[in-house]
Amino acid sequence: MPEVVIPIGPQHPALKEPVNFRIIADGEKIVRLELELSYTHRGIEKAAEQRNFIRVLPLLERVCGICSHSHATVFAKGIEEIMQLEVPPRAQYIRTIIAELERMHSHLLWLGVAAHEIGFNTLFMWTWRDREAVQDTLEEMSGNRVHYNMNEIGGVRCDLNPAQVNAALSRLPSLEERIKKYVDMVNDEETLLLRFRGVGRMSKEEALKYGAVGPTARASGVDYDVRRDDPYLAYAEVPWNVVTDTEGDVYGRTRVRIGELRESVQIVRYCLENIPAGPIRVDAPKNAPKGEILSRYEAPRGELAHYIRTNGTDKVERVDIRTPTLANWTSVAMCLVNQNIADIPVIVAAIDPCLSCTSRLTVTNRQNRPGVAVVRAAPNGRSLPGSEGEEKL
């Protein structure tokens, strides 16, 4: 049977944001593909260089709506380290609470989207209903459901009063019960097992080779989490466990995220019950001394890094953002090779991609085709990104 070229994107019903896959298929099997990014370049990094530290935090929250607190926190803690500020413990606990509520928000949203991709819309409705309880809590604490704007250089903007703490604690038991149902469902529900198990499989060696991060890597047995391995905020003081799996497929990535939901509930409860007294911020100088830092953070999708360079003024000279979606694209392209065409939406969705926070650059290969990554089938049936004369992402 001759090979057929199937374009998917940049606008397609299976894609939530613009990205272009040029699929080369032999029958129903994907032989190789080309991936084109950077349809939503917004110039946020350049805009950040033109704003002072107070005005740049709300801008960086707009890099990604679901990970808004992640981007603001990783930037703030980088600037605080350059300034050698000691953030009060209460502020660190509040940042941790918001961070884990955001992780729950993200994972519940993802589980609903993944269920929708396989036509399991009942699960989609359930998870998005439970997500409302998380967003109600975030709104009560910060005043906003998506862009929380909790961070300031030196601490947080809003304190938590006893009523807010009690309201958040009262919602956790019902969320725990719902998460238990999802654990049982992912183990027993035939629809999930048929569509997720064995799909988009990636070994631990391949995850390390292609630089996968977050739940995508941990589902392949990579025991790595920035919260534990390079502790920040209050994570060194809170009892919790890194969730890993050995399945290495979409099923494993689902199990990891549901496991992280349970851990996030425990982290939030511990922080709410043990939040220390004291101030929520320290006074920060207007200008940052000259310096540079690589600030790291475990966002819901994986390791997020901000490279920050300061020059003695109240603005950054350079901020360079490496998002987890960008780190995971190569592994996704690898997982798609030798899979069925019908599995493209769920394999792509399994990394929880965010194109808006990824598209800040263009990669040009020798044929001057912007943002192209070619993935071909290897002799052993797996895939090799790039080939001679082609550029990798």
Coordinates of C-alpha atoms in Angstrom, one line a residue:
M1 CA 0.0 0.0 0.0
P2 CA 1.5 3.4 -0.9
E3 CA 2.2 6.0 1.7
V4 CA -0.3 8.7 2.2
V5 CA 0.3 12.2 3.5
I6 CA -2.3 13.4 6.0
P7 CA -2.2 17.0 7.2
I8 CA -3.6 17.6 10.7
G9 CA -3.6 21.3 11.7
P10 CA -2.9 24.0 12.3
Q11 CA -6.7 24.3 12.7
H12 CA -8.3 20.9 13.3
P13 CA -11.2 19.6 15.5
A14 CA -8.7 17.2 17.4
L15 CA -6.4 20.1 18.3
K16 CA -7.3 22.7 21.1
E17 CA -4.5 25.1 19.9
P18 CA -2.7 25.6 16.5
V19 CA 0.0 23.1 15.7
N20 CA 0.6 21.4 12.4
F21 CA 1.3 17.6 12.0
R22 CA 2.1 16.3 8.6
I23 CA 1.5 12.6 9.0
I24 CA 2.9 10.1 6.6
A25 CA 0.9 6.9 7.0
D26 CA 1.0 3.4 5.5
G27 CA -2.6 2.3 5.8
E28 CA -3.7 3.0 9.4
K29 CA -0.1 3.1 10.8
I30 CA 2.0 6.3 11.1
V31 CA 5.4 5.8 9.4
R32 CA 6.8 9.3 10.1
L33 CA 5.7 12.8 10.7
E34 CA 6.7 16.4 10.6
L35 CA 5.8 18.8 13.4
E36 CA 5.5 22.6 13.0
L37 CA 5.1 24.9 16.0
S38 CA 5.0 28.7 16.6
Y39 CA 1.6 29.7 15.3
T40 CA 0.9 31.7 18.5
H41 CA 4.0 33.7 19.1
R42 CA 3.1 36.6 21.4
G43 CA 6.4 38.3 22.3
I44 CA 6.0 37.9 26.0
E45 CA 9.7 37.5 26.8
K46 CA 10.5 40.7 25.0
A47 CA 7.6 42.5 26.7
A48 CA 8.9 41.3 30.0
E49 CA 12.2 43.1 29.5
Q50 CA 10.3 46.4 29.2
R51 CA 8.4 46.2 32.5
N52 CA 9.6 46.6 36.1
F53 CA 9.3 43.7 38.5
I54 CA 5.9 44.8 39.8
R55 CA 4.4 44.9 36.3
V56 CA 6.1 41.9 34.9
L57 CA 4.5 39.3 37.3
P58 CA 0.9 39.8 35.9
L59 CA 2.3 39.6 32.4
L60 CA 4.1 36.3 33.1
E61 CA 0.9 34.8 34.4
R62 CA -0.5 35.2 30.9
V63 CA 2.2 32.9 29.5
C64 CA -0.3 30.1 30.4
G65 CA -3.7 30.4 32.0
I66 CA -3.6 27.0 33.7
C67 CA 0.0 27.4 34.9
S68 CA -0.3 31.1 35.8
H69 CA 0.9 30.7 39.4
S70 CA 3.8 28.5 38.2
H71 CA 5.3 31.2 35.9
A72 CA 4.9 34.0 38.4
T73 CA 6.4 31.9 41.2
V74 CA 9.4 30.6 39.3
F75 CA 10.2 34.2 38.2
A76 CA 9.6 35.7 41.7
K77 CA 11.8 33.1 43.5
G78 CA 14.5 33.7 40.9
I79 CA 14.5 37.5 41.5
E80 CA 14.3 36.9 45.2
E81 CA 17.4 34.7 45.1
I82 CA 19.3 37.3 43.1
M83 CA 18.3 40.0 45.6
Q84 CA 19.1 37.6 48.5
L85 CA 15.7 38.0 50.1
E86 CA 14.4 35.7 52.8
V87 CA 10.7 35.1 52.0
P88 CA 8.6 34.7 55.2
P89 CA 7.5 31.1 56.0
R90 CA 3.9 32.0 55.9
A91 CA 4.2 33.4 52.4
Q92 CA 6.0 30.2 51.3
Y93 CA 3.1 28.1 52.7
I94 CA 0.6 30.2 50.9
R95 CA 2.5 29.9 47.6
T96 CA 2.6 26.1 48.1
I97 CA -1.2 25.9 48.8
I98 CA -1.9 27.9 45.6
A99 CA 0.6 25.8 43.6
E100 CA -1.0 22.5 44.6
L101 CA -4.6 23.8 44.0
E102 CA -3.4 24.8 40.6
R103 CA -2.0 21.3 40.0
M104 CA -5.4 19.9 41.0
H105 CA -7.1 22.3 38.7
S106 CA -4.8 21.4 35.8
H107 CA -5.0 17.6 36.3
L108 CA -8.8 17.6 36.6
L109 CA -9.0 19.7 33.5
W110 CA -6.6 17.3 31.7
L111 CA -8.5 14.2 32.8
G112 CA -11.7 15.7 31.4
V113 CA -10.1 16.6 28.1
A114 CA -8.5 13.1 27.8
A115 CA -11.9 11.5 28.4
H116 CA -13.5 13.8 25.8
E117 CA -10.9 12.7 23.2
I118 CA -12.1 9.1 23.5
G119 CA -15.8 10.0 23.7
F120 CA -16.2 9.3 27.4
N121 CA -18.1 12.5 28.1
T122 CA -19.5 11.4 31.4
L123 CA -16.1 11.5 32.9
F124 CA -15.5 14.8 31.2
M125 CA -18.5 16.3 33.0
W126 CA -17.6 14.7 36.4
T127 CA -14.0 16.0 36.5
W128 CA -14.9 19.5 35.3
R129 CA -17.6 19.6 38.0
D130 CA -15.0 18.7 40.7
R131 CA -12.6 21.2 39.2
E132 CA -15.2 23.9 40.1
A133 CA -14.6 23.2 43.8
V134 CA -10.9 23.8 43.3
Q135 CA -11.5 27.0 41.4
D136 CA -14.0 28.3 44.0
T137 CA -11.2 27.8 46.6
L138 CA -8.7 29.7 44.5
E139 CA -11.2 32.5 43.9
E140 CA -11.9 32.8 47.6
M141 CA -8.2 33.0 48.4
S142 CA -7.0 35.3 45.6
G143 CA -10.1 36.9 44.1
N144 CA -9.5 35.2 40.7
R145 CA -10.3 31.8 39.3
V146 CA -7.5 31.6 36.7
H147 CA -4.9 34.4 37.0
Y148 CA -4.5 34.5 40.8
N149 CA -1.9 37.3 41.0
M150 CA -0.8 36.1 44.4
N151 CA 2.9 36.7 44.1
E152 CA 4.9 39.8 44.8
I153 CA 8.7 40.1 44.9
G154 CA 9.4 39.2 48.6
G155 CA 6.2 37.3 49.3
V156 CA 2.5 37.2 48.5
R157 CA -0.2 39.8 48.0
C158 CA -3.0 38.3 50.0
D159 CA -3.1 36.6 53.4
L160 CA -5.4 33.8 54.3
N161 CA -7.9 34.4 57.1
P162 CA -9.5 31.6 59.2
A163 CA -12.7 31.6 57.2
Q164 CA -10.8 31.0 54.0
V165 CA -8.8 28.2 55.6
N166 CA -11.9 26.5 57.0
A167 CA -13.7 26.8 53.7
A168 CA -10.8 25.2 51.8
L169 CA -10.5 22.4 54.4
S170 CA -14.3 21.6 54.2
R171 CA -14.0 21.0 50.4
L172 CA -11.1 18.5 50.6
P173 CA -13.0 15.4 51.9
S174 CA -15.5 15.4 49.0
L175 CA -12.6 15.9 46.5
E176 CA -10.8 12.9 48.1
E177 CA -13.9 10.8 47.6
R178 CA -14.2 11.8 44.0
I179 CA -10.5 11.1 43.3
K180 CA -10.9 7.6 44.8
K181 CA -13.7 7.0 42.3
Y182 CA -11.3 8.1 39.5
V183 CA -8.7 5.7 40.8
D184 CA -11.2 2.8 40.6
M185 CA -12.4 4.0 37.2
V186 CA -9.0 4.1 35.6
N187 CA -8.3 0.5 36.9
D188 CA -11.7 -1.0 35.9
E189 CA -13.4 1.1 33.3
E190 CA -13.2 -0.8 30.0
T191 CA -13.5 2.3 27.8
L192 CA -10.3 3.8 29.4
L193 CA -8.4 0.5 29.4
L194 CA -9.1 -0.1 25.7
R195 CA -8.2 3.4 24.5
F196 CA -5.3 4.1 26.9
R197 CA -3.4 0.9 27.6
G198 CA -0.5 0.2 25.3
V199 CA -1.1 3.4 23.3
G200 CA 1.9 5.8 22.9
R201 CA 4.3 3.6 24.9
M202 CA 7.7 5.1 25.9
S203 CA 10.3 3.2 27.9
K204 CA 12.3 4.8 30.7
E205 CA 15.4 4.8 28.4
E206 CA 13.5 6.7 25.7
A207 CA 12.0 9.1 28.2
L208 CA 15.5 10.0 29.4
K209 CA 16.9 10.1 25.8
Y210 CA 14.3 12.5 24.5
G211 CA 14.2 14.7 27.6
A212 CA 10.6 14.1 28.7
V213 CA 9.5 15.8 31.9
G214 CA 6.7 15.8 34.4
P215 CA 4.0 13.1 34.4
T216 CA 5.0 12.1 30.9
A217 CA 8.5 11.0 32.2
R218 CA 7.3 9.7 35.6
A219 CA 4.8 7.4 33.8
S220 CA 7.8 5.7 32.2
G221 CA 9.5 5.1 35.6
V222 CA 11.7 8.3 35.7
D223 CA 11.7 9.1 39.5
Y224 CA 12.3 12.8 39.2
D225 CA 10.4 15.8 40.6
V226 CA 11.8 19.3 41.1
R227 CA 9.7 19.7 44.3
R228 CA 11.7 16.9 45.9
D229 CA 15.1 17.0 44.1
D230 CA 15.6 20.7 44.2
P231 CA 13.2 21.8 47.0
Y232 CA 11.6 25.2 47.0
L233 CA 8.7 26.9 48.8
A234 CA 7.5 24.7 51.7
Y235 CA 8.0 21.3 50.0
A236 CA 11.0 20.3 52.1
E237 CA 8.7 20.5 55.2
V238 CA 5.6 18.8 53.9
P239 CA 5.2 15.0 53.8
W240 CA 4.4 13.8 50.3
N241 CA 5.5 11.3 47.7
V242 CA 6.6 11.4 44.1
V243 CA 4.1 9.4 42.0
T244 CA 5.6 7.1 39.3
D245 CA 4.4 4.3 37.1
T246 CA 6.0 1.7 34.8
E247 CA 3.4 1.4 32.1
G248 CA 5.0 4.2 30.0
D249 CA 1.8 4.7 27.9
V250 CA -1.3 6.9 28.0
Y251 CA -2.7 4.7 30.7
G252 CA 0.4 5.2 32.9
R253 CA 0.3 9.0 32.4
T254 CA -3.3 8.9 33.5
R255 CA -2.5 6.9 36.6
V256 CA 0.4 9.3 37.5
R257 CA -1.9 12.4 37.3
I258 CA -4.6 10.8 39.4
G259 CA -2.0 9.8 41.9
E260 CA -0.7 13.3 42.0
L261 CA -4.2 14.6 42.6
R262 CA -4.3 12.5 45.8
E263 CA -0.9 13.8 46.9
S264 CA -1.9 17.4 46.2
V265 CA -4.9 17.1 48.4
Q266 CA -2.6 15.9 51.2
I267 CA -0.2 18.7 50.7
V268 CA -2.9 21.4 50.7
R269 CA -4.4 19.9 53.9
Y270 CA -1.1 19.8 55.6
C271 CA -0.2 23.4 54.7
L272 CA -3.6 24.7 55.7
E273 CA -3.5 23.0 59.1
N274 CA 0.1 23.9 59.8
I275 CA 0.5 27.3 58.2
P276 CA 2.9 29.4 60.3
A277 CA 2.0 32.8 61.7
G278 CA 3.9 35.9 60.7
P279 CA 4.2 38.4 57.9
I280 CA 3.4 37.5 54.3
R281 CA 6.1 39.6 52.6
V282 CA 9.3 41.4 53.1
D283 CA 10.2 44.8 51.6
A284 CA 12.1 44.3 48.4
P285 CA 14.5 46.8 46.8
K286 CA 13.3 48.5 43.7
N287 CA 16.4 47.4 41.7
A288 CA 18.0 44.0 41.5
P289 CA 21.8 43.7 41.6
K290 CA 23.5 42.5 38.5
G291 CA 23.3 38.7 38.2
E292 CA 21.8 35.7 36.5
I293 CA 20.0 32.6 37.6
L294 CA 18.2 29.5 36.3
S295 CA 15.0 29.2 38.4
R296 CA 13.3 25.8 38.4
Y297 CA 9.8 24.8 39.3
E298 CA 7.6 21.6 39.0
A299 CA 4.6 22.9 37.0
P300 CA 1.6 20.6 36.5
R301 CA 3.0 19.5 33.1
G302 CA 6.6 19.1 34.3
E303 CA 9.8 21.0 35.0
L304 CA 9.5 24.7 34.2
A305 CA 12.6 26.8 33.9
H306 CA 13.2 30.6 33.8
Y307 CA 16.6 31.9 32.9
I308 CA 16.8 35.4 34.3
R309 CA 19.5 38.0 33.9
T310 CA 19.5 41.3 35.8
N311 CA 21.6 44.4 35.2
G312 CA 21.2 46.5 38.4
T313 CA 17.9 48.2 37.3
D314 CA 14.2 47.5 38.1
K315 CA 13.8 45.4 34.9
V316 CA 15.3 42.1 33.7
E317 CA 17.8 42.3 30.9
R318 CA 16.7 38.9 29.7
V319 CA 14.2 36.2 30.7
D320 CA 14.1 33.0 28.7
I321 CA 11.3 30.5 29.4
R322 CA 11.6 26.7 28.8
T323 CA 8.2 25.2 29.3
P324 CA 7.5 21.5 29.9
T325 CA 5.4 21.2 26.7
L326 CA 8.5 22.2 24.6
A327 CA 10.5 19.5 26.5
N328 CA 7.9 16.9 25.8
W329 CA 7.2 17.5 22.1
T330 CA 10.1 15.3 20.9
S331 CA 8.9 12.4 23.0
V332 CA 5.3 12.8 21.7
A333 CA 6.6 12.7 18.1
M334 CA 8.5 9.5 18.9
C335 CA 5.4 7.9 20.5
L336 CA 3.2 8.6 17.5
V337 CA 5.4 6.6 15.1
N338 CA 4.0 3.1 14.4
Q339 CA 0.7 4.0 16.2
N340 CA -2.8 4.1 14.6
I341 CA -4.0 7.4 13.1
A342 CA -7.1 7.2 15.4
D343 CA -4.8 7.4 18.4
I344 CA -3.2 10.8 17.5
P345 CA -5.6 13.0 19.6
V346 CA -5.2 11.0 22.8
I347 CA -1.4 10.6 22.5
V348 CA -1.0 14.3 21.9
A349 CA -3.4 15.1 24.8
A350 CA -1.4 12.7 27.1
I351 CA 1.3 15.3 27.6
D352 CA -1.3 18.0 28.3
P353 CA 0.2 20.3 25.6
C354 CA 0.0 24.0 25.9
L355 CA 0.9 25.7 22.6
S356 CA 0.5 29.2 23.7
C357 CA 3.2 28.9 26.4
T358 CA 5.5 26.9 24.0
S359 CA 5.5 29.1 20.9
R360 CA 8.1 31.8 21.5
L361 CA 10.7 30.7 18.9
T362 CA 11.1 29.4 15.4
V363 CA 13.5 26.6 14.4
T364 CA 14.7 26.6 10.8
N365 CA 16.1 23.6 9.1
R366 CA 18.4 23.5 6.1
Q367 CA 15.5 23.6 3.7
N368 CA 14.4 26.9 5.4
R369 CA 11.1 25.4 6.6
P370 CA 10.2 27.1 9.9
G371 CA 9.7 24.9 13.0
V372 CA 9.9 21.5 11.4
A373 CA 10.8 18.4 13.3
V374 CA 11.0 15.1 11.3
V375 CA 10.5 11.8 13.1
R376 CA 11.2 8.6 11.2
A377 CA 10.7 4.9 12.1
A378 CA 13.9 3.3 13.4
P379 CA 14.9 -0.2 12.2
N380 CA 13.8 -1.7 15.6
G381 CA 10.3 -0.4 15.1
R382 CA 10.8 2.6 17.4
S383 CA 11.5 6.2 16.2
L384 CA 14.4 8.4 15.7
P385 CA 13.9 12.2 15.7
G386 CA 15.7 13.9 12.9
S387 CA 18.0 12.5 10.3
E388 CA 21.0 13.7 8.3
G389 CA 20.4 17.2 6.9
E390 CA 17.4 17.9 9.3
E391 CA 17.2 20.0 12.4
K392 CA 15.8 18.8 15.7
L393 CA 13.4 20.9 17.8

